[in-house]
Coordinates of C-alpha atoms in Angstrom, one line a residue:
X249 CA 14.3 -22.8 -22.1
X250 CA 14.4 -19.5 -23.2
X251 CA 15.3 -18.0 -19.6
X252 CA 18.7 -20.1 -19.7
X253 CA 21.7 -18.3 -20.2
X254 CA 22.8 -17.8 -23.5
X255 CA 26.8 -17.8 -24.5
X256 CA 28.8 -14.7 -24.1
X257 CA 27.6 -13.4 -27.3
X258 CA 24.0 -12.6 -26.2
X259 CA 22.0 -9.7 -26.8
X260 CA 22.8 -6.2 -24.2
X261 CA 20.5 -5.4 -21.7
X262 CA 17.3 -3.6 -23.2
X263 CA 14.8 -4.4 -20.9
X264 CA 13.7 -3.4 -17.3
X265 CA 11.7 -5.7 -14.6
X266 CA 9.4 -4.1 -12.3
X267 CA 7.7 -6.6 -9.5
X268 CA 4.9 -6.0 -7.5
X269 CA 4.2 -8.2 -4.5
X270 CA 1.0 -7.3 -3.6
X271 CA -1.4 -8.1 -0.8
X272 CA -3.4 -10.7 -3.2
X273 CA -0.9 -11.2 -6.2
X274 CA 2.8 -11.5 -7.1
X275 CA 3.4 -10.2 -10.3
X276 CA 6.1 -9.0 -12.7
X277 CA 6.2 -7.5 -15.8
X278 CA 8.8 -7.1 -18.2
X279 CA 9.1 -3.5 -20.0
X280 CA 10.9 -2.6 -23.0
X281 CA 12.0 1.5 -23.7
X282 CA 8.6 2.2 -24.9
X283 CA 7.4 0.8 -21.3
X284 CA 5.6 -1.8 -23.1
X285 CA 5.0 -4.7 -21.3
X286 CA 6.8 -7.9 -23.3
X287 CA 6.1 -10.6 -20.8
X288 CA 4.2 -11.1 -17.8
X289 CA 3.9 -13.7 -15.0
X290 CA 1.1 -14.0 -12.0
X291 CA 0.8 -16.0 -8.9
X292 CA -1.5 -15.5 -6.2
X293 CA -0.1 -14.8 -2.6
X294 CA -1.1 -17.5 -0.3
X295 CA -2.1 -15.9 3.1
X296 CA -2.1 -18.2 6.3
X297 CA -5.1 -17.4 8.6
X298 CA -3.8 -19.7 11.7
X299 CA -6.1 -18.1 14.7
X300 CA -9.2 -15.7 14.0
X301 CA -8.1 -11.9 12.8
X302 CA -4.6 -13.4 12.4
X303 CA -3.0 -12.8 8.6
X304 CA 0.3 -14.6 7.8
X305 CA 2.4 -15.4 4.7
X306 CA 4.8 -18.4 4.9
X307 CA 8.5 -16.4 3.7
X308 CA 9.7 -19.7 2.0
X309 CA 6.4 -19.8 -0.4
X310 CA 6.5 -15.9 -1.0
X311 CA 10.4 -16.2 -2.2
X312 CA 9.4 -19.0 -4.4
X313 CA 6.4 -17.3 -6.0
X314 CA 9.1 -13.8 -6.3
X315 CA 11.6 -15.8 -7.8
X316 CA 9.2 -17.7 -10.2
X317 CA 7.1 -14.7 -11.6
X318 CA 10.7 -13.4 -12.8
X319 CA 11.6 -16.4 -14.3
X320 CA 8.4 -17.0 -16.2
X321 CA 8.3 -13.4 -17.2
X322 CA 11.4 -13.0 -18.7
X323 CA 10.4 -16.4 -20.9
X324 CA 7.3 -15.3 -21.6
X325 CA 8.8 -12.4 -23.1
X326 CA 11.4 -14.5 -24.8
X327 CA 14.4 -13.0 -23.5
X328 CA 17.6 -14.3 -21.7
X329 CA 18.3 -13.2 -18.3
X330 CA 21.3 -11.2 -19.4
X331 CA 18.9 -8.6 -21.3
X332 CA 17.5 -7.3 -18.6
X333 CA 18.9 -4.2 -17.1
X334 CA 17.7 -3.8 -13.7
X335 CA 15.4 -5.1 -11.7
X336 CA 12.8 -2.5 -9.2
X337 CA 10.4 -4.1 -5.9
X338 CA 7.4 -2.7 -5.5
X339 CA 6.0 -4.4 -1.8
X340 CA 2.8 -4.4 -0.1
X341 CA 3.8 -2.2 2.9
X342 CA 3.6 -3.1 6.8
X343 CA 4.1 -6.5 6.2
X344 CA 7.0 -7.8 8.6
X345 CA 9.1 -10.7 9.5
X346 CA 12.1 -10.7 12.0
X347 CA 14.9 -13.3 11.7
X348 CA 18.0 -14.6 13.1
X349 CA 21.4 -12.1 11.9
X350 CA 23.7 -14.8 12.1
X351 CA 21.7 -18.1 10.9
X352 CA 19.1 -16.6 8.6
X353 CA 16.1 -17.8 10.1
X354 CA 13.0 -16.5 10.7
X355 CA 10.9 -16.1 14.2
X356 CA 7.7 -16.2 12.4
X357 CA 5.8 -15.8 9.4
X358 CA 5.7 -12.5 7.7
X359 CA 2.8 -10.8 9.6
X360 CA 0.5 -9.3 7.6
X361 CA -0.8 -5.3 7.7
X362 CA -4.0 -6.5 7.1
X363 CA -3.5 -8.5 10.9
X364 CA -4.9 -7.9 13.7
X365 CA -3.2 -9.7 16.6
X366 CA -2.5 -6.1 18.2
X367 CA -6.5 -6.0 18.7
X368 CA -6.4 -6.0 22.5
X369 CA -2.8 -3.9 22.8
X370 CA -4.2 -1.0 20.8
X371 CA -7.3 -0.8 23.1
X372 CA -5.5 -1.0 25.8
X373 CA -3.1 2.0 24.4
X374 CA -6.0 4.3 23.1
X375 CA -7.4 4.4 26.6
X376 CA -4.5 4.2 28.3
X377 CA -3.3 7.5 30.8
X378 CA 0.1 7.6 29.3
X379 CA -1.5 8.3 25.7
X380 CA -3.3 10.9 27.2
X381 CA -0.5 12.5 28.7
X382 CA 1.3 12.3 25.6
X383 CA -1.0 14.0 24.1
X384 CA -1.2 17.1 26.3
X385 CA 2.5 17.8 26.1
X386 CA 2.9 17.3 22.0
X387 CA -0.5 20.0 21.8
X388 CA 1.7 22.3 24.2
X389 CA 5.0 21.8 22.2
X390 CA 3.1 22.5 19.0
X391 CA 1.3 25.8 20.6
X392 CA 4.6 26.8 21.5
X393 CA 6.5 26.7 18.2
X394 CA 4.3 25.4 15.6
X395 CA 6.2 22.8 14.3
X396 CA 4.1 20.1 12.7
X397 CA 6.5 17.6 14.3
X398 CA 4.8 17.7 17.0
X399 CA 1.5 18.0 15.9
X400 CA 1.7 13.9 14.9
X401 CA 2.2 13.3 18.4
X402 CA -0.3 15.4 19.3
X403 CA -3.0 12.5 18.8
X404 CA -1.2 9.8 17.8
X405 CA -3.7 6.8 18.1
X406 CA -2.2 3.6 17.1
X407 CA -4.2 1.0 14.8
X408 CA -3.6 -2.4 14.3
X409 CA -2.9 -1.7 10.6
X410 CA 0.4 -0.5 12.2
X411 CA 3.4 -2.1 12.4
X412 CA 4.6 -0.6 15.7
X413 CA 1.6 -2.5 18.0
X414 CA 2.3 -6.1 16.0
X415 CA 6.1 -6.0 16.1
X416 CA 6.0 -4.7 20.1
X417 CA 3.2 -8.0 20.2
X418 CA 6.5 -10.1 18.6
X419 CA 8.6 -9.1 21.6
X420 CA 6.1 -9.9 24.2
X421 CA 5.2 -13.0 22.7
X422 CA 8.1 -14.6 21.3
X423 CA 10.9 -15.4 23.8
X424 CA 13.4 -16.2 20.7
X425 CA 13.0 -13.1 18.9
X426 CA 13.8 -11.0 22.6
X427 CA 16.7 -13.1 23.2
X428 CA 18.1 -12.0 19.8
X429 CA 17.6 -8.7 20.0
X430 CA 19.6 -8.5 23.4
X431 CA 22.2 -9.9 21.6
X432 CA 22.3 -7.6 18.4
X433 CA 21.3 -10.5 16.7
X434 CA 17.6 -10.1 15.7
X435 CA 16.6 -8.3 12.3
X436 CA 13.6 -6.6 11.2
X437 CA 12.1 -6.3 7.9
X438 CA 9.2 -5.5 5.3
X439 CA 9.0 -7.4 2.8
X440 CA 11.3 -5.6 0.4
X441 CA 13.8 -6.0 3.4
X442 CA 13.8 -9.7 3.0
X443 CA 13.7 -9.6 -0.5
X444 CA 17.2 -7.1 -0.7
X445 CA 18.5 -10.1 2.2
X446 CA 17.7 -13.3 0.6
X447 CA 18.9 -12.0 -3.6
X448 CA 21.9 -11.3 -2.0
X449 CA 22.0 -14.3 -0.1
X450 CA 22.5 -11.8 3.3
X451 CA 25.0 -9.5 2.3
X452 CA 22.6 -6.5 1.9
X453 CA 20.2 -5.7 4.8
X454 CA 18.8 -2.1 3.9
X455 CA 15.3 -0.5 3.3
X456 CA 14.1 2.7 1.4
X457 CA 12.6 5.7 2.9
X458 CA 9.2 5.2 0.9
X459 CA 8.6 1.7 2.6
X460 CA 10.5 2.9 6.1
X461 CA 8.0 5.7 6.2
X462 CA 4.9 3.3 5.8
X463 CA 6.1 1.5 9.1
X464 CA 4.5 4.6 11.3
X465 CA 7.9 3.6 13.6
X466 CA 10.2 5.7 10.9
X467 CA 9.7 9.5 11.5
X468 CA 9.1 11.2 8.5
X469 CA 10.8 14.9 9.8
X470 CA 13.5 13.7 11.3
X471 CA 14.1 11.3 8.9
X472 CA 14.9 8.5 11.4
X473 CA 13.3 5.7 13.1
X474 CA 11.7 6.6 15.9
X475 CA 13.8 5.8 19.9
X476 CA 10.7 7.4 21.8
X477 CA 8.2 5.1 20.6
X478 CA 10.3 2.1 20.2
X479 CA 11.2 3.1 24.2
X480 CA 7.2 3.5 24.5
X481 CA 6.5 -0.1 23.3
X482 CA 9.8 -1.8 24.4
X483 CA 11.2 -2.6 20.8
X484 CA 15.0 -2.7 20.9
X485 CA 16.4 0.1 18.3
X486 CA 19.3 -2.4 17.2
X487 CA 16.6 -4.3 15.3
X488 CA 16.1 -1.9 12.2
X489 CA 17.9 -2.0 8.6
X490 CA 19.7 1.3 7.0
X491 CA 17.8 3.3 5.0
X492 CA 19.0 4.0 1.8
X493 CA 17.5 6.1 -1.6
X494 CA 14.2 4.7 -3.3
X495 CA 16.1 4.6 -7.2
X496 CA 19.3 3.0 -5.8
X497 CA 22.0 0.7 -6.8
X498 CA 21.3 -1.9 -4.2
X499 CA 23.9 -4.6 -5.5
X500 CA 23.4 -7.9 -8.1
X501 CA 21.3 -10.7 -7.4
X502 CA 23.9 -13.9 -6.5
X503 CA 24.2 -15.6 -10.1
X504 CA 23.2 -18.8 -8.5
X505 CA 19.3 -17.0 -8.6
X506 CA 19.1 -17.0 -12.0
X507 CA 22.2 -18.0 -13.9
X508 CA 23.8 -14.3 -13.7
X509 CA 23.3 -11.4 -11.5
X510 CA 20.9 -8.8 -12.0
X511 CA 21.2 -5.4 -10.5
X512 CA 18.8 -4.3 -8.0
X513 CA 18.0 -0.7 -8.8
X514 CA 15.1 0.0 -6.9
X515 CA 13.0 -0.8 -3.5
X516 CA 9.8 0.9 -2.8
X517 CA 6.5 0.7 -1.1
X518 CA 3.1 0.2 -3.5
X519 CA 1.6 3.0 -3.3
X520 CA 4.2 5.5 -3.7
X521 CA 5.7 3.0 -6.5
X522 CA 2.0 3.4 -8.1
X523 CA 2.6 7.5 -7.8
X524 CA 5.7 7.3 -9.6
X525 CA 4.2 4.7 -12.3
X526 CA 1.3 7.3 -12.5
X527 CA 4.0 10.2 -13.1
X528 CA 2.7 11.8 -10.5
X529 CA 6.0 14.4 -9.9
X530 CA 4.5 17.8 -8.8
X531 CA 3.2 18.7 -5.6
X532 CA -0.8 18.5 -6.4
X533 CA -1.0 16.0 -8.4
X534 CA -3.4 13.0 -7.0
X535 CA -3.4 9.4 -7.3
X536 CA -6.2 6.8 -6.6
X537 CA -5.3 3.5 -6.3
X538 CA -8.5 0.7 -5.8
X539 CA -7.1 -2.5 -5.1
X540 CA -7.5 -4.9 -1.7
X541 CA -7.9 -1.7 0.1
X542 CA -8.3 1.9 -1.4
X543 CA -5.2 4.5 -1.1
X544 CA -5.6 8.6 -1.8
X545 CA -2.2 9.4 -2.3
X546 CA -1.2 13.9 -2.8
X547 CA 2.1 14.6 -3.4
X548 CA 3.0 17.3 -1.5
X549 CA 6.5 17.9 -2.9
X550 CA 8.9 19.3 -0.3
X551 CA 6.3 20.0 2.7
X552 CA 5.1 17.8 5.2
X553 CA 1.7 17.9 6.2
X554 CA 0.3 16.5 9.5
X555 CA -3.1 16.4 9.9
X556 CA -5.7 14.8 12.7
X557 CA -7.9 12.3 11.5
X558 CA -7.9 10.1 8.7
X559 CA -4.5 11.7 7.1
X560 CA -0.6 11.0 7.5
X561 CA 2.1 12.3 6.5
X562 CA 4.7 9.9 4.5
X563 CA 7.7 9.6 2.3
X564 CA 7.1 9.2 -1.4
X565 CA 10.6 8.7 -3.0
X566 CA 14.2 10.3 -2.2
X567 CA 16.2 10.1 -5.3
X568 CA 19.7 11.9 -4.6
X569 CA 19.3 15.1 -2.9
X570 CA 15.7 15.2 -4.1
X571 CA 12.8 13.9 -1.2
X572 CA 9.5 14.0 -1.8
X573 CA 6.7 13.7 0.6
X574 CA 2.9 12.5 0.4
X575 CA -0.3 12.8 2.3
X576 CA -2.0 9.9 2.2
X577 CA -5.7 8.8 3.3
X578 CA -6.7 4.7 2.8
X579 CA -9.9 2.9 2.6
X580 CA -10.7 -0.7 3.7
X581 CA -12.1 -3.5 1.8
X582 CA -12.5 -2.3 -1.1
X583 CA -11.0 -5.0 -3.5
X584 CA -11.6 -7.8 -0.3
X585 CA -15.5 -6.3 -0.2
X586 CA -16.2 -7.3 -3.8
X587 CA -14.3 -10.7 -4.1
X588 CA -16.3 -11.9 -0.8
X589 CA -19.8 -11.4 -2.5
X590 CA -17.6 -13.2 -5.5
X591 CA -17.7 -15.9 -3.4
X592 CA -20.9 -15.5 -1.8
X593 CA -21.6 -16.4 -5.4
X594 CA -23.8 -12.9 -6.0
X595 CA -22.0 -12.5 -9.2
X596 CA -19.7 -15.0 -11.6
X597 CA -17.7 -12.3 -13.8
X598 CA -16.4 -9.5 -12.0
X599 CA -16.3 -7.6 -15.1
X600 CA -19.9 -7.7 -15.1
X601 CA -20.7 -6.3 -11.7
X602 CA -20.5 -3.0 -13.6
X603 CA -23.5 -3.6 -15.5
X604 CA -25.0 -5.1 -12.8
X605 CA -24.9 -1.8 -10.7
X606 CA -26.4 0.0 -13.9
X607 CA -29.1 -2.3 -14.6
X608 CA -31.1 -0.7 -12.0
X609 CA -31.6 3.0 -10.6
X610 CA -30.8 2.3 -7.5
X611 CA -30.0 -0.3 -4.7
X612 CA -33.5 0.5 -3.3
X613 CA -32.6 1.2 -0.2
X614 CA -29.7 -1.3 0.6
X615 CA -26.6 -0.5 2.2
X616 CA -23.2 -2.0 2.2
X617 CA -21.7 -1.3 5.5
X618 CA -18.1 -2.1 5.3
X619 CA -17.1 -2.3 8.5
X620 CA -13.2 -2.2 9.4
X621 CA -12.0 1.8 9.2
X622 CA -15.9 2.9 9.2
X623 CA -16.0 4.0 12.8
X624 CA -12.8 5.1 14.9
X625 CA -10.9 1.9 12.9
X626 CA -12.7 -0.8 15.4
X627 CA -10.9 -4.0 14.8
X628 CA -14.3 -5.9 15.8
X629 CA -16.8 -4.3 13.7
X630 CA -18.2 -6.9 10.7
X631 CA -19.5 -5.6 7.4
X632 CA -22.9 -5.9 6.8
X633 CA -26.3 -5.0 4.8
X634 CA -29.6 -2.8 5.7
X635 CA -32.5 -2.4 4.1
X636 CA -33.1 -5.6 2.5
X637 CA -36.8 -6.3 1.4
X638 CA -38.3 -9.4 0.0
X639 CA -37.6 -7.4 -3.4
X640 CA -33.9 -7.2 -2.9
X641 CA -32.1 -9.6 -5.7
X642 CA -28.7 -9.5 -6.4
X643 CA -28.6 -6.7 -8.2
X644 CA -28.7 -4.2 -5.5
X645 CA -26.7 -6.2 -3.1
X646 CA -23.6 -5.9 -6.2
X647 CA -24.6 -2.0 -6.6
X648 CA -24.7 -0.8 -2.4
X649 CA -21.1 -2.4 -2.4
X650 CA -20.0 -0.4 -5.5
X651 CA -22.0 2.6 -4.2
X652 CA -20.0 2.0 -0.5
X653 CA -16.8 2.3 -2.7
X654 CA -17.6 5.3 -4.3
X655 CA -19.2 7.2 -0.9
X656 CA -16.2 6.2 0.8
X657 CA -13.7 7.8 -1.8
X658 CA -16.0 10.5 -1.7
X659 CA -15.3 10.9 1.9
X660 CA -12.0 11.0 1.9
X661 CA -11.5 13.7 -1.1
X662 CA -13.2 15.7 1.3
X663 CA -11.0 15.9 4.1
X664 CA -8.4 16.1 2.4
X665 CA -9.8 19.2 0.2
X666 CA -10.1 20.3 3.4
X667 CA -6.9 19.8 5.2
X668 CA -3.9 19.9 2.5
X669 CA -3.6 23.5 1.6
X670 CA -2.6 22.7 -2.0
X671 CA -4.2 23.2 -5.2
X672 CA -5.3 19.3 -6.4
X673 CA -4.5 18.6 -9.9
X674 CA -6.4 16.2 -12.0
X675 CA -6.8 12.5 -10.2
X676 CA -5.5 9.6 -11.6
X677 CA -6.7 6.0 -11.1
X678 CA -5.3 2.5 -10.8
X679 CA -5.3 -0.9 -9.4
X680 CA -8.1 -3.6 -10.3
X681 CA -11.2 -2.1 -9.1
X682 CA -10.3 1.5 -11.2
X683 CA -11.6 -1.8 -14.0
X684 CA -15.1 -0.8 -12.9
X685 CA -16.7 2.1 -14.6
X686 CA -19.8 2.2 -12.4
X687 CA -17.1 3.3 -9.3
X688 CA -15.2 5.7 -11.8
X689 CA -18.3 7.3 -13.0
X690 CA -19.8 7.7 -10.1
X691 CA -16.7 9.1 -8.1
X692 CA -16.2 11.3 -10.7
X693 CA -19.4 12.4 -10.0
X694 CA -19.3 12.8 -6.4
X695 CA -16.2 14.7 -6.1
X696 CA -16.8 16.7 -9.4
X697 CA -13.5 16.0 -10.4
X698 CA -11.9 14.3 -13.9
X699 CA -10.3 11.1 -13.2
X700 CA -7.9 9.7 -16.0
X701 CA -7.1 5.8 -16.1
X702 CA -4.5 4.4 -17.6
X703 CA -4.3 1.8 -20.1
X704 CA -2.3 -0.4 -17.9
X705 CA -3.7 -0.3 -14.0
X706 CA -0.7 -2.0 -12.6
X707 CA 0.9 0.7 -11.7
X708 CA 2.9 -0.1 -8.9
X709 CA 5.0 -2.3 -11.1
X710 CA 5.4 0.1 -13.8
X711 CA 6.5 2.7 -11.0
X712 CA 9.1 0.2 -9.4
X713 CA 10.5 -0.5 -13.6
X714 CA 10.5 3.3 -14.0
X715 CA 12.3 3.8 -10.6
X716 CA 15.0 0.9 -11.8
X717 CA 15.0 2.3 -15.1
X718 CA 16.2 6.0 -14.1
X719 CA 19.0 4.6 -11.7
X720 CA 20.7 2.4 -14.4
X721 CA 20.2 4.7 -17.2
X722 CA 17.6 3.0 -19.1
X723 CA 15.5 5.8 -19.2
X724 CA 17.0 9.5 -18.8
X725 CA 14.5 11.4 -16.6
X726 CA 11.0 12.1 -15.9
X727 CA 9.8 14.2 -19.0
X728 CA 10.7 10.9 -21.0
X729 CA 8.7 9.1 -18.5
X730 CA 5.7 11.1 -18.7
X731 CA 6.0 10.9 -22.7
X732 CA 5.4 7.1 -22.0
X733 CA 2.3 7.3 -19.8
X734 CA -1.0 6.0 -21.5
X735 CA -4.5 7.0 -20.9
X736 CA -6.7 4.6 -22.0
X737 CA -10.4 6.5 -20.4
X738 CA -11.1 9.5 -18.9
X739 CA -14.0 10.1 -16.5
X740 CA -15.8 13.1 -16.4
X741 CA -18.6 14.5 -14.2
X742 CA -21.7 13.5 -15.6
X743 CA -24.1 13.7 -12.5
X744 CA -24.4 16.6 -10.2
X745 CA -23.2 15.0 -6.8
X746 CA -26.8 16.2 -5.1
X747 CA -28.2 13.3 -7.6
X748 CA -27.1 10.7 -5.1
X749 CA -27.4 13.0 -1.9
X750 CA -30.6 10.4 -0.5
X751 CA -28.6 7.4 -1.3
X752 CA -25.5 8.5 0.8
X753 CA -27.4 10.2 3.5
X754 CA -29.2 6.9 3.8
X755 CA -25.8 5.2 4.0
X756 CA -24.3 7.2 6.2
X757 CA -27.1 7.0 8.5
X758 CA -26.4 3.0 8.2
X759 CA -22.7 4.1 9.3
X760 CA -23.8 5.8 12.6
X761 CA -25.5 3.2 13.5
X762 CA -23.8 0.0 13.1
X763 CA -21.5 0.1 15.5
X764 CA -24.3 -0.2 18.0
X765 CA -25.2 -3.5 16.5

C-alpha cells in the first residue's frame, strides 16, 4: 500500500495536508507547492439526533473518519507518509466535548453548534432581570469611556448556536462532568481541541485563538476566556485549554497513527481557515462562504468592531506578533435548506437546480421561509412555503429556496455596509452552494457587487494547508500565496437590484409574518 512507510531512503517532504472537518463532510486534501490538489479523500460526518433539536457526533467515529481521509489521501495521491510536511485542521466551530484529564474519556458526545438543547435556558436568560441589568450597566460603561468592550455586553443575548448556554446545560445535567471539574479533572474542547489531544495521544491539550474566539466564552479584547460569564452561568474556569498561535508548531502526530510522526502546524476554525485559503489578508477584503449554513466574513485587520444585531466581533488568525480580527455575520440553512428538498425528492442532481431556478421568470409568488435565525433567532420556528397555487410545480418550489439564499445574503451585506466603517473590497465566494450560479448571479445582483469564485471551493482546507505551509517553511509568505489563488468565474452585476424589488418585498412580508403561525 502506497501509504506504508518506505525505507530510510524515501523521498523529502514536498507536500502539505490541509483537513477540513466540516459540519456534513470530513475531508482532506493533499497539496503540492503549486497548491494543487494531488489526492483527496471524503467521508460524510455522521450526526446522532438522539431527542428532538438534539445534534451529536459519536468522538470514536469522527477520529476514525479524521484518521482515514488522511490515509486515503495521501494513497490516492501516491505518496508515503514521510513526504508530507505538515499537517493544518480546519474544524467546524462550537462543536464541544468534555472528558476525563486523567483517563481520557469522554462525558458525552461532541455536541453539535447546530444543537439546540439550550432551547429553554436561553429563553429563560433573554427574559431574565439579571440580563436586563447587565445591560444597563455595560450601556453606562460604554457612554462613559467608549470602549467597544463594553458595548458587547451591552446587549449580549445568548443563542443556542452558542457554546456558553450548551456547555453551562453539561454542568447542570451531567453529574460526572461537575464532579470532575471540582477536582481539576474535567477538560473542555472543540473539535480541533480533541483532535490536538488524541494525535498526540494526550500530551498536547491547546486551542487557537481563531477557534477560541468562535466559542462566544473567549473574549476577543482581552484576549482571554471570559471569568464573568463563566461566573454568570456557573462553568468552572479550570476547564478551558491554552491558547496558542493559529500557524503553530503544535508537536508530531505519535508514529503509531501512521507509521511516523507528522507535524502539526496548524489549528483553526472554518471560516477564518476559508479567509485565509481565499487570501483574504487586508482589512476590507470579504469572504462568502455557502455551505450547511452561510458565513459573511470582513477582515477588519487590527480593529475590533462590536456591533448590535446580527454582527460579532472574532479572531481571524494570530501568527507571531501579527492578530487579525473579523466581523462576521451567518445565515442558516442554507446548504441544510437545499439538501432537504433533495430529499423531499423536488430535484435528483443538485447541479441542476440552477437551471431549474432559470427555467422560469419567477417563483410566482412562492416563498421559502427558512425559519431558524429569520426572526430574533427563535429555536422553534419551522421553515416553510407561501403562496403555493394549484400551478406551483417544482420549479418554483427549487427557485423561492435559491431566491431565500440570495435575499438573505442580501440582507446581511447590508448591515454590515452599514455598520463596519471600512471600505469593502471585492467579495469572494466558497463552499458548495457558491457551485450554483443562479445564487451567484443573482447576489451579485442584489448587492451590486463583483463576486470572484475560485476554481477550488474548498477553501477551508486550502486555508488550514496554507496556514501549515507558512509555519514549516513550505511556502515563504503571503505574496507567494496569493500568486497561487485561482479564479475559476467571476460574477458581475447583470440586473439592477430594483428588478427583484416585488419578489423580496413579497418575501419579506412572508418573514413578518411567520412567526405568528
Amino acid at each position: 500500500m502506497p501509504c506504508e512507510q518506505p525505507d530510510s531512503g524515501a523521498a523529502p517532504a514536498r507536500y502539505v495536508l490541509g483537513v477540513d472537518v466540516g459540519s456534513t463532510v470530513v475531508k482532506c486534501h493533499v497539496y503540492d507547492r503549486a497548491a494543487v490538489v494531488r489526492g483527496s479523500s471524503y467521508r460524510k460526518v455522521e450526526s446522532l439526533y438522539p431527542h428532538p433539536g438534539w445534534v451529536e457526533l459519536d468522538p470514536e467515529v469522527l477520529w476514525s473518519q479524521f484518521t482515514g481521509v488522511i490515509k486515503e489521501a495521501v494513497q490516492a495521491a501516491g505518496l508515503h507518509m514521510r513526504q508530507i510536511a505538515g499537517l493544518g485542521i480546519s474544524t467546524q466551530r462550537g462543536t464541544f466535548i468534555t472528558w476525563h484529564k486523567r483517563t481520557g474519556k469522554p462525558f458525552h458526545n461532541f455536541i453539535s453548534w447546530q444543537d439546540q438543547r439550550s432551547a429553554h435556558l436561553v429563553n429563560s436568560w433573554n427574559k431574565s432581570l439579571l440580563l436586563k441589568v447587565i445591560h444597563v450597566i455595560f450601556t453606562v460603561l460604554h457612554f462613559l469611556t467608549g470602549s467597544d468592550r463594553y458595548l458587547v455586553p451591552s446587549f449580549l443575548t445568548f443563542s443556542t448556536h452558542q457554546t456558553s448556554m450548551k456547555l453551562s446545560w453539561v454542568f447542570k445535567n451531567i453529574h460526572e462532568a461537575g464532579e470532575a471539574a471540582r477536582k481539576n479533572n474535567c477538560c473542555f474542547g472543540t473539535v480541533d481541541t480533541w483532535l490536538l489531544y488524541r494525535l498526540t495521544k494526550g500530551s498536547v491539550y491547546a486551542t487557537d485563538y481563531s477557534n477560541a474566539s468562535s466559542t462566544a466564552i473567549f473574549e476577543p479584547f482581552t484576549k482571554c476566556w471570559t471569568p464573568a460569564l463563566c461566573n454568570l452561568l456557573s462553568i468552572p474556569m479550570s476547564i478551558y485549554p491554552p491558547v496558542k498561535d493559529t500557524s503553530f508548531n503544535f508537536g508530531s502526530t505519535d508514529s503509531e497513527i501512521f507509521g511516523v510522526p507528522i507535524p502539526i502546524m496548524a489549528v483553526v476554525g472554518d471560516q477564518q481557515s476559508a479567509m485565509f485559503g481565499e487570501c483574504c489578508f487586508h482589512p476590507g477584503d470579504v469572504k462568502l462562504t455557502m455551505g450547511t449554513g452561510g458565513f459573511w466574513n470582513v477582515n477588519t485587520g487590527e480593529h475590533l468592531f462590536a456591533s448590535r444585531g446580527s454582527l460579532y466581533p472574532l479572531i481571524g488568525w494570530k501568527i507571531g506578533e501579527e492578530l487579525v480580527y473579523l466581523t462576521e455575520g451567518s445565515i442558516s440553512d442554507i446548504g441544510t435548506a437545499i439538501k432537504r428538498a433533495q430529499d423531499m425528492e423536488l430535484f435528483t442532481d443538485i447541479d441542476g437546480t440552477a437551471e431549474m431556478a432559470q427555467s422560469i421568470s419567477d417563483s410566482q409568488g412562492v416563498c421559502f421561509i427558512p425559519g431558524l435565525q429569520v426572526s430574533g433567532d427563535d429555536p422553534y420556528l419551522c421553515a416553510s412555503f407561501t403562496g403555493l397555487k394549484p400551478s406551483t410545480n417544482r420549479n418554483h418550489l427549487v427557485r423561492s429556496i435559491l431566491e431565500s439564499v440570495a435575499f438573505r445574503n442580501k440582507l446581511l451585506y447590508d448591515i454590515i455596509v452599514k455598520k463596519v466603517h471600512i471600505p469593502l473590497r471585492t467579495v469572494r465566494a466558497d463552499g458548495g452552494v457558491s457551485n450554483n450560479s443562479f445564487v451567484m448571479q443573482m447576489t451579485s445582483d442584489l448587492i451590486n457587487k463583483k463576486i470572484e469564485k475560485p476554481t477550488n471551493v474548498d477553501m477551508s482546507s486550502l486555508g488550514a494547508a496554507f496556514l501549515a505551509g507558512l509555519a514549516s517553511g513550505f511556502w515563504t509568505d503571503r505574496e507567494q500565496l496569493k500568486k497561487l489563488r485561482r479564479v475559476e468565474a467571476v460574477f458581475e452585476p447583470q440586473k439592477d437590484s430594483e428588478e427583484y424589488r416585488p419578489a423580496m418585498d413579497a418575501w419579506l412580508q412572508a418573514i413578518k409574518h411567520s412567526p405568528h403561525w
